[in-house]
Coordinates of C-alpha atoms and ligand atoms in Angstrom, one line a residue:
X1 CA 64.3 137.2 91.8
X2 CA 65.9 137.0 88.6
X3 CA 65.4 133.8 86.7
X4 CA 67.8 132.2 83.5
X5 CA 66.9 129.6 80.8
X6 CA 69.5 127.9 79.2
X7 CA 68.9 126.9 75.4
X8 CA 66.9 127.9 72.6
X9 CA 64.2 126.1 71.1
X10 CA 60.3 125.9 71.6
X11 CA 60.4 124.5 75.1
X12 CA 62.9 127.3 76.7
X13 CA 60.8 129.9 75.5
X14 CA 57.7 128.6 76.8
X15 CA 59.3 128.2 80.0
X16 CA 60.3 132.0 79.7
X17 CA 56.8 133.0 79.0
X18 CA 55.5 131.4 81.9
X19 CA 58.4 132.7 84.3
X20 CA 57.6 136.1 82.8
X21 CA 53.8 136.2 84.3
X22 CA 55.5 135.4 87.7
X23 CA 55.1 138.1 90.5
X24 CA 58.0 137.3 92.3
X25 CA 60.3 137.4 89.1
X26 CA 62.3 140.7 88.2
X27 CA 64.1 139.8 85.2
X28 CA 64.0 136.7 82.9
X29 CA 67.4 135.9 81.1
X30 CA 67.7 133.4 78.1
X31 CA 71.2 131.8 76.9
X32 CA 71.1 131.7 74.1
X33 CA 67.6 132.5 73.7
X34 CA 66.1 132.7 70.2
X35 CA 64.5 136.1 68.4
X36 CA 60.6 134.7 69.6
X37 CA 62.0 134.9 73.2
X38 CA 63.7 138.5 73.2
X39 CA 60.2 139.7 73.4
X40 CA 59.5 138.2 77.0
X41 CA 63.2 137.7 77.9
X42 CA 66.6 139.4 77.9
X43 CA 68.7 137.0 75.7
X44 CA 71.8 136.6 76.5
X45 CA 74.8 135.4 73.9
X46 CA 76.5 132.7 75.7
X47 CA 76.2 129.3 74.3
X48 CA 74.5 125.7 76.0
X49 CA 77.8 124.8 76.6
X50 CA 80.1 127.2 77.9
X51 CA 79.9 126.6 81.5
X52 CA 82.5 129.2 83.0
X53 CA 80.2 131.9 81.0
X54 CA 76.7 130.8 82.0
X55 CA 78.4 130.5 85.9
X56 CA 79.9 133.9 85.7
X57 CA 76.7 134.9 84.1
X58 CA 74.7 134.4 86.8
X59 CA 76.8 135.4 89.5
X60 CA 77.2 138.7 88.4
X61 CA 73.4 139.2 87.1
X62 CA 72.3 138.0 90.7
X63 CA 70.2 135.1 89.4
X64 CA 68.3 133.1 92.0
X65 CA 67.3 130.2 90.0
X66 CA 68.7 128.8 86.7
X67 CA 66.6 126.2 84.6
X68 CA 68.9 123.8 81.9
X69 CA 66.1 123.1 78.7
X70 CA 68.1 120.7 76.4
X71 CA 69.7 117.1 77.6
X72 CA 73.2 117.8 76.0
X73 CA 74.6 120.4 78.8
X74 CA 72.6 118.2 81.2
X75 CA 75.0 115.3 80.1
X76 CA 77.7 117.4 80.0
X77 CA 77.8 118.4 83.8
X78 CA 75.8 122.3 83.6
X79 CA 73.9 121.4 86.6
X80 CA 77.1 120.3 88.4
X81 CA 79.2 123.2 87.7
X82 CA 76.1 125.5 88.8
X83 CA 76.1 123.6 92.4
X84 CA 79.8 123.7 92.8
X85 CA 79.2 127.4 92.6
X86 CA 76.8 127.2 94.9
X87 CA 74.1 128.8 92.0
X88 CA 70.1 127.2 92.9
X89 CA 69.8 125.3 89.6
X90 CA 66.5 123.2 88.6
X91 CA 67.8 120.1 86.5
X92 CA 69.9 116.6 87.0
X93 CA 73.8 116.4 87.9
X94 CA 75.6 114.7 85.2
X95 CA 75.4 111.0 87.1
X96 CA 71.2 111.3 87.1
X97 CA 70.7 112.4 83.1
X98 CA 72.4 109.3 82.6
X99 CA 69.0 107.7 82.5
X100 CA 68.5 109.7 79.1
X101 CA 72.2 109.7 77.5
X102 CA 72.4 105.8 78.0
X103 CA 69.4 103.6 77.0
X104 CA 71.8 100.5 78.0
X105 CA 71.9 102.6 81.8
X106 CA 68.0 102.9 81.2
X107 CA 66.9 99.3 80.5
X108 CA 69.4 97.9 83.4
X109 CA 68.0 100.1 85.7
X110 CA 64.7 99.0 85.0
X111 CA 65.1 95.6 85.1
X112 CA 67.2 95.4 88.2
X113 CA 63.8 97.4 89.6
X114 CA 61.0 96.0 87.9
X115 CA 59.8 98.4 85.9
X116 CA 57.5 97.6 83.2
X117 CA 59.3 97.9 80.2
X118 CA 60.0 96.2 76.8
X119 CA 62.5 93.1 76.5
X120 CA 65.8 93.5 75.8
X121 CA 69.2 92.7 74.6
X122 CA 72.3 95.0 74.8
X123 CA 75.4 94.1 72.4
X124 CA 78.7 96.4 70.9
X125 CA 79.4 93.3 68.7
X126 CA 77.7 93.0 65.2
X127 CA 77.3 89.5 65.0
X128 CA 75.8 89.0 68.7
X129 CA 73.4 91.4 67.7
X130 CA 72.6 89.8 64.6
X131 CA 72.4 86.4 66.2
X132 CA 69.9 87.9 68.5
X133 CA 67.7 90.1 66.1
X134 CA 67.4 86.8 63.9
X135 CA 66.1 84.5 67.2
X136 CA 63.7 87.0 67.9
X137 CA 62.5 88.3 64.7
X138 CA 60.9 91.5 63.1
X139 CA 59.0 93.4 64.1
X140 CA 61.5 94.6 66.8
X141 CA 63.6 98.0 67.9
X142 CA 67.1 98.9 67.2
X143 CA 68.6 101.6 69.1
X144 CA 72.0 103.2 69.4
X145 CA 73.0 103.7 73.1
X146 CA 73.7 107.1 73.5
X147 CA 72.2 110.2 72.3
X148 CA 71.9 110.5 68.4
X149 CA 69.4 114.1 68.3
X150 CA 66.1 111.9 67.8
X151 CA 67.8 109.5 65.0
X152 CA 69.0 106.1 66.8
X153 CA 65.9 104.6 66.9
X154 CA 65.0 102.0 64.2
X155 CA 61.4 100.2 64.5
X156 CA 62.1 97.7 62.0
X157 CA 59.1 96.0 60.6
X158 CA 61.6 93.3 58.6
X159 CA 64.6 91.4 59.7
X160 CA 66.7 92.8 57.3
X161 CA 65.8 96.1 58.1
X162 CA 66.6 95.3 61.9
X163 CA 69.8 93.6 60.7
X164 CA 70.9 96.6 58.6
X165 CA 70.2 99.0 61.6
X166 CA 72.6 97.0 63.8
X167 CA 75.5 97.3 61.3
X168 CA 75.4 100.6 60.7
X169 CA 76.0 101.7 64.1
X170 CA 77.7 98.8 65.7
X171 CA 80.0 98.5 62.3
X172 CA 79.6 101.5 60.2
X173 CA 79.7 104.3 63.7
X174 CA 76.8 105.7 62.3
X175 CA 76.5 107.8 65.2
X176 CA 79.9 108.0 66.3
X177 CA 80.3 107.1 70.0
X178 CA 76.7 107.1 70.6
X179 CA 76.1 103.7 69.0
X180 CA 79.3 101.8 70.3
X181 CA 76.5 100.2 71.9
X182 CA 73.0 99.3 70.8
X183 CA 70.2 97.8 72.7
X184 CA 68.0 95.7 70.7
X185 CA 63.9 95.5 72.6
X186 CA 60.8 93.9 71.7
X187 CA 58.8 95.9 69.9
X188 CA 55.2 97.3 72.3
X189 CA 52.4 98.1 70.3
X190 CA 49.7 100.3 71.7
X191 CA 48.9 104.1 72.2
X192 CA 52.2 106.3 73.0
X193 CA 52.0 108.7 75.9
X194 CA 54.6 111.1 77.4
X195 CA 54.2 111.9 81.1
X196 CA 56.2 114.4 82.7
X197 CA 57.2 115.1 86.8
X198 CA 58.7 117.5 88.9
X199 CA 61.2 115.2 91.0
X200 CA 63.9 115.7 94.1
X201 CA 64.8 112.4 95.2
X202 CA 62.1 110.0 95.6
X203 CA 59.7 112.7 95.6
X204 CA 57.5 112.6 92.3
X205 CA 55.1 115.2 91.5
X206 CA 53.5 114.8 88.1
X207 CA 52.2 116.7 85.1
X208 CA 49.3 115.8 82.7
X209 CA 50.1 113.2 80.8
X210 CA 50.6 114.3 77.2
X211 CA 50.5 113.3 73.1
X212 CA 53.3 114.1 70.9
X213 CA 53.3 113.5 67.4
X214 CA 56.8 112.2 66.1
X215 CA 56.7 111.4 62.6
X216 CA 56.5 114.6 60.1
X217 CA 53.6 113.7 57.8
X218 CA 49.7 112.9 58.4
X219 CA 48.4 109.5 59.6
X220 CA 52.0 108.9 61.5
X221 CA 54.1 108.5 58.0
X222 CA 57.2 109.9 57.2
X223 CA 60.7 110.2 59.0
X224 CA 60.5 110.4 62.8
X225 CA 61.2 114.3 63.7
X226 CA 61.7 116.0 67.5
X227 CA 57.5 116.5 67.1
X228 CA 55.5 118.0 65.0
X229 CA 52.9 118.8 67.3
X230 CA 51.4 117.7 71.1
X231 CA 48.7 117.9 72.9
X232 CA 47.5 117.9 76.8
X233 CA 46.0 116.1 79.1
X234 CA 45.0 112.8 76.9
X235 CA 41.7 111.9 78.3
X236 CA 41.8 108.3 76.5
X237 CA 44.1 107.4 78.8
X238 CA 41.6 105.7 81.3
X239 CA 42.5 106.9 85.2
X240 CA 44.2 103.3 86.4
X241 CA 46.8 103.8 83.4
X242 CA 47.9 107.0 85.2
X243 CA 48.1 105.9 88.5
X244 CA 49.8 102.7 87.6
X245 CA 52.3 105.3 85.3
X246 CA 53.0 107.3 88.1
X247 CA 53.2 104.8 90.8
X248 CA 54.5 101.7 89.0
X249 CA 56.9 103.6 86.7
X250 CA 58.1 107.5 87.9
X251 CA 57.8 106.6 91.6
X252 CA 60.2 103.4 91.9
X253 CA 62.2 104.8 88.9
X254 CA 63.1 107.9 91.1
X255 CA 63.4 105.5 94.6
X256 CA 66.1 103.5 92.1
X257 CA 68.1 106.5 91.3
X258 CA 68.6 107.7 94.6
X259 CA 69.5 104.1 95.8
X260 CA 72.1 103.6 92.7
X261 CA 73.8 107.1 94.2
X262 CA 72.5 109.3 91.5
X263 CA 69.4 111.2 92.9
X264 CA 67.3 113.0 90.3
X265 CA 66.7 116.4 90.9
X266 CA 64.4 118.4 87.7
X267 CA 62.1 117.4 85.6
X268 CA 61.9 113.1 85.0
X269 CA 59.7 112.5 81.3
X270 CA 58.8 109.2 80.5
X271 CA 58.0 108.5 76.9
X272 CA 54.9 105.4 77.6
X273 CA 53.1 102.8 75.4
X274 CA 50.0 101.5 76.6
X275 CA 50.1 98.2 75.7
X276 CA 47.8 95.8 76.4
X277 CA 49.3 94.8 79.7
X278 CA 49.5 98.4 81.2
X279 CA 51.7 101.0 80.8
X280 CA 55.3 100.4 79.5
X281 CA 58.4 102.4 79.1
X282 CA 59.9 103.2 75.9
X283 CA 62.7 105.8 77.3
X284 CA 63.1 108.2 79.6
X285 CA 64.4 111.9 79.4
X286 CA 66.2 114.3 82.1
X287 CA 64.0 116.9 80.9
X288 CA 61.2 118.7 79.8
X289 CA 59.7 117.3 76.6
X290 CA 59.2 119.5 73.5
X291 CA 57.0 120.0 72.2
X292 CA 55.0 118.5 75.0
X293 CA 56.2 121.4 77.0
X294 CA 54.6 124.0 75.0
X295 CA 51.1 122.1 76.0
X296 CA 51.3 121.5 79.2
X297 CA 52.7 124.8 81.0
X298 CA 49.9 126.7 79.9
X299 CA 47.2 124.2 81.8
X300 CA 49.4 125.0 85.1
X301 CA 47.5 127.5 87.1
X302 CA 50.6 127.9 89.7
X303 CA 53.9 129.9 89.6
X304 CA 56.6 127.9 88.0
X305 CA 59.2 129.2 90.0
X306 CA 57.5 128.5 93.4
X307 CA 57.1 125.3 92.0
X308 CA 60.7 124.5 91.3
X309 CA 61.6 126.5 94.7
X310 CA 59.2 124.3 96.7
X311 CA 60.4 121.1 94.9
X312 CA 64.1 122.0 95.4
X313 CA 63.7 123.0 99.1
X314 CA 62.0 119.2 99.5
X315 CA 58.0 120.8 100.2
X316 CA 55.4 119.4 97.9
X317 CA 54.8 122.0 95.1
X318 CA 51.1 123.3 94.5
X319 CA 49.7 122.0 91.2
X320 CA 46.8 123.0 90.0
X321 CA 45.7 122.2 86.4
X322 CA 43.3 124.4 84.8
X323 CA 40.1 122.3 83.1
X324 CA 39.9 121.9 79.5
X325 CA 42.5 120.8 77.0
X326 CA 45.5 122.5 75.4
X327 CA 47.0 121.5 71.6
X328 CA 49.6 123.1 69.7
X329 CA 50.8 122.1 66.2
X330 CA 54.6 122.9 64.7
X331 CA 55.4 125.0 61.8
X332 CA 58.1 123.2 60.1
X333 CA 60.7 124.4 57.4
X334 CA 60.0 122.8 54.0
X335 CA 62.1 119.3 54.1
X336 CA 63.0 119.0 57.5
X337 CA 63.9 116.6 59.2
X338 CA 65.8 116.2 56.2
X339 CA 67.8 119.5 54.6
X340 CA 65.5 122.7 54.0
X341 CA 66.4 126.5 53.3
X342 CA 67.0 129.0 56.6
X343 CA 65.8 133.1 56.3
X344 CA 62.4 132.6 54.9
X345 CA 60.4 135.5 55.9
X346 CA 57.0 134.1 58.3
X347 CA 54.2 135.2 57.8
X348 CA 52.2 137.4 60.2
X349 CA 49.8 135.1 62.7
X350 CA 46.9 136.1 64.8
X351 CA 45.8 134.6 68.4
X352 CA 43.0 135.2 70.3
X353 CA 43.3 135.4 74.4
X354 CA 43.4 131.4 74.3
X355 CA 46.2 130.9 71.8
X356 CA 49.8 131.6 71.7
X357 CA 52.5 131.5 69.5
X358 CA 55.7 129.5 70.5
X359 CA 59.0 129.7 68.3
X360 CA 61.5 127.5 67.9
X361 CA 63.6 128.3 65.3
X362 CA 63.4 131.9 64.2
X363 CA 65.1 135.4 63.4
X364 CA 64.8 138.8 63.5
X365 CA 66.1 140.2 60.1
X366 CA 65.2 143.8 58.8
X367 CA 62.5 144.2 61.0
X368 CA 60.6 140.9 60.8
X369 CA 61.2 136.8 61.7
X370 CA 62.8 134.7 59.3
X371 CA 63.1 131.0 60.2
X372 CA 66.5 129.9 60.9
X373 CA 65.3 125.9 61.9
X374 CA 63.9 123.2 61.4
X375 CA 61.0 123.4 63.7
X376 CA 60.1 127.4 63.3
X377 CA 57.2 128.1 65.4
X378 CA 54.1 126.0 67.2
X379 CA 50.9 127.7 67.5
X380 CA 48.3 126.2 70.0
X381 CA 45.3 127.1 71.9
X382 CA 43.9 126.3 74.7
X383 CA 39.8 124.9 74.5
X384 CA 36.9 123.4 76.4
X385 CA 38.0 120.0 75.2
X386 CA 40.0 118.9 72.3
X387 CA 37.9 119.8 69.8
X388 CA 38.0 123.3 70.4
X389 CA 41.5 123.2 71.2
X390 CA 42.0 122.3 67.6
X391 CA 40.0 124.1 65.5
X392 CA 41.2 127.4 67.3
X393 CA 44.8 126.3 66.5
X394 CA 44.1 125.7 62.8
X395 CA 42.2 128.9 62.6
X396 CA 45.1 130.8 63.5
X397 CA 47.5 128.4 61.5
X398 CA 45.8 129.4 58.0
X399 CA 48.6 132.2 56.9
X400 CA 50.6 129.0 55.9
X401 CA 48.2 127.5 54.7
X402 CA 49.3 128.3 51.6
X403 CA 53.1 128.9 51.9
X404 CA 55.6 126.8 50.1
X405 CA 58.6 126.9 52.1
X406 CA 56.8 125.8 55.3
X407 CA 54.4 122.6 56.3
X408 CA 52.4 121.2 59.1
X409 CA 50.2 118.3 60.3
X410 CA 46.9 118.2 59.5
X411 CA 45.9 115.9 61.9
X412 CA 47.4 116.4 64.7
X413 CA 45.2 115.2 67.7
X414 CA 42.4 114.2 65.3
X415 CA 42.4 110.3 65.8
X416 CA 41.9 110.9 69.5
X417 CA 39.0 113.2 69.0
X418 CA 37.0 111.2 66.8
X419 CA 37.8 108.2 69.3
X420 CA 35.9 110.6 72.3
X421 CA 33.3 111.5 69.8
X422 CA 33.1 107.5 69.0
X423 CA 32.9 106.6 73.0
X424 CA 30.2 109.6 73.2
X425 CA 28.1 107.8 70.6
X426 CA 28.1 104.4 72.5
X427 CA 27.3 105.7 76.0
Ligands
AMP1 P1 62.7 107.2 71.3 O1 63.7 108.0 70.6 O2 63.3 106.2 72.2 O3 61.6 108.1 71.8 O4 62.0 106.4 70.1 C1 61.4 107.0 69.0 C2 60.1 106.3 68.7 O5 60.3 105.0 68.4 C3 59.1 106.3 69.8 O6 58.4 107.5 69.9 C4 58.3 105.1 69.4 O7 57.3 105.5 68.5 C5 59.2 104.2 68.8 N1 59.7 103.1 69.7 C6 60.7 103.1 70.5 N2 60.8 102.0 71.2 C7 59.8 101.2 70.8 C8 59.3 99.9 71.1 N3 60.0 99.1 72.0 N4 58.2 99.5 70.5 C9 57.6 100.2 69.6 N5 57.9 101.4 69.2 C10 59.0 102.0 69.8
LIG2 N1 58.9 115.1 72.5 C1 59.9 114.1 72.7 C2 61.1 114.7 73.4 O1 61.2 115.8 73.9 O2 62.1 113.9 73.5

């Protein structure tokens, strides 16, 4: 069976890589694909978002099974213009990513169903929302409705800050159409989580829970980013906290979609904090997390594509996660998430048979990569346990150590494994 990825970033060309070990897979098509992914995959120059391309696409290339990476085409009806063609496709119609591209859609939903998530308020008028903010205080979270690439979410530690937040994009359109709305929510504080499942209807299968790492510099400072650098399973995260996650949050978030008409068929991700009441929703996403992604697929002993068959033809998918723990860190460009330079050469990196190299944003000019994003590469191994994970990783990260127009976290994963080594030393 032939097998096509749509997008072009870290996750997509994980989920190439993994398609590519597959014995019932001929070819592996990427559009757009990315220079990294040409290796495993035929990439294909058709963009996200032209629809009557990727549909004639795989029509003529005979493709049996079509996987949609990034939440725009999701939100823009890819899936949906797939099944009018009658093309297998592995994500959400249109009416189901709603749950990502409106956070007002999101919190309703959740309230009218009782899932655990932070208080809220949701306004389009500047002064409500001020009113609002001001009664309830700082800390709390502004956030514009609609999808704003990572950027409309403001954790405002002072009023003003929370009062600023709701003028610019309820006054100022700072995101255009995306913050005609906000929502304004208590601010959770505890440990964040992302836990990821394959879904049809009410039928939840999950992942291992995973750790992302959102804000670009070490010890969690700096600008939020799309991740700088993940790792899988999270074994802090004691056994009832999963259970309740996946049958207090994913299950009955699933059951609520198909009972508000708009059954979810892909992959569900909830972004969690565990507070001190349990498990809590901060959002959810329509798709597969990056770089959380690039962490998990490499635990999953099974073939991806008879998973996504099996959960699309309504059978329960075989899961079976390998032991041990995989981390991966991300190769930046120098000033992102801000503005930094493209067509910097990349050094050359080494892996042993545990590690892999996952790019993002790269390439190929006069016979070697150049970076061409934001987020260039993430390197990770696989390990015993965390520990492991990590220090292979950094091994193979040291070619940049040293290299100006590219940075990384230092610490990614670190506070959780000196809080194992901490619960080894009391028991
Ligand atoms: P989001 O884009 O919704 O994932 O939010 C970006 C980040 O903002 C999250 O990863 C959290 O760190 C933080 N955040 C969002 N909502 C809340 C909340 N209610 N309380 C505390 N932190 C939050
Ligand atoms: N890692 C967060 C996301 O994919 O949205």
């Amino acid at each position: 069976m032939n097998v096509l990825v749509i997008g072009r970033g870290g996750r997509e060309h994980s989920l190439v890589q993994k398609f590519a070990e597959s014995h019932q897979v001929g070819r592996v098509f990427a559009a757009p694909g990315n220079a990294g992914m040409s290796q495993v995959a035929e990439c294909i120059d058709t963009s996200e978002q032209d629809f009557d391309g990727l549909v004639a696409f795989a029509q003529e290339s005979n493709v049996g099974l079509t996987v949609v990476g990034p939440e725009n085409p999701l939100l823009a009806g890819l899936v949906d213009a797939f099944q009018e063609a009658d093309l297998p496709v592995f994500g959400p119609t249109k009416a189901a990513a709603l749950i990502e591209g409106s956070k007002h859609f999101a919190k309703q939903l959740m309230q009218e169903y009782e899932i655990p998530t932070a208080g809220y308020a949701a306004f389009s008028d500047v002064e409500a929302a001020q009113a609002y903010i001001k009664e309830k205080g700082a800390p709390i979270v502004v956030k514009a409705d609609g999808l704003a690439a990572g950027k409309g979410v403001v954790v405002a530690e002072s009023l003003d800050e929370a009062l600023s937040a709701a003028e610019d994009m309820l006054k100022n359109g700072q995101f255009g159409d995306a913050s005609r709305e906000i929502v304004v929510e208590e601010f959770l504080a505890g440990e964040e989580f992302s836990l990821m499942a394959f879904v049809n209807g009410s039928n939840v299968y999950p992942m291992l829970p995973a750790k992302d790492h959102k804000r670009a510099f070490d010890g969690d400072q700096g600008p939020n980013t799309g991740g700088m650098g993940a790792f899988a399973p999270v074994q802090a995260l004691n056994n009832s906290s999963y259970a309740f996650a996946v049958e207090e949050i994913l299950k009955p978030v699933a059951a609520a979609m198909v009972a508000e008409g708009r059954s979810f068929t892909g992959i569900l991700y909830a972004g969690l904090i565990e507070t001190s009441e349990g498990p809590k929703v901060i959002e959810f996403n329509a798709r597969f997390g990056d770089p959380e992604t690039q962490v998990v697929l490499p635990l999953l002993e099974n073939d991806l594509v008879q998973v996504m068959m099996d959960v699309l033809d309504g059978k329960k998918p075989d899961l079976t996660w390998s032991e041990g723990v995989c981390a991966g860190v991300v190769v930046a460009s120098e000033g992102y998430p801000g503005a930094y330079e493209k067509g910097r050469p990349l050094p050359e990196v080494e892996v042993d048979d545990d590690g892999f190299v996952v790019h993002a944003g790269t390439a190929w000019e006069d016979g070697k990569y150049v970076s061409s994003g934001g987020r260039v590469l993430l390197i990770g191994s696989k390990g015993n346990d965390l520990a492991q994970a990590l220090d292979r990783t950094y091994q193979s990260l040291h070619p940049f150590e040293n290299q100006s127009d590219f940075f990384y976290r230092r610490d990614i994963g670190r506070s959780s494994v000196s809080s194992a080594a901490s619960h080894a030393d009391i028991e």
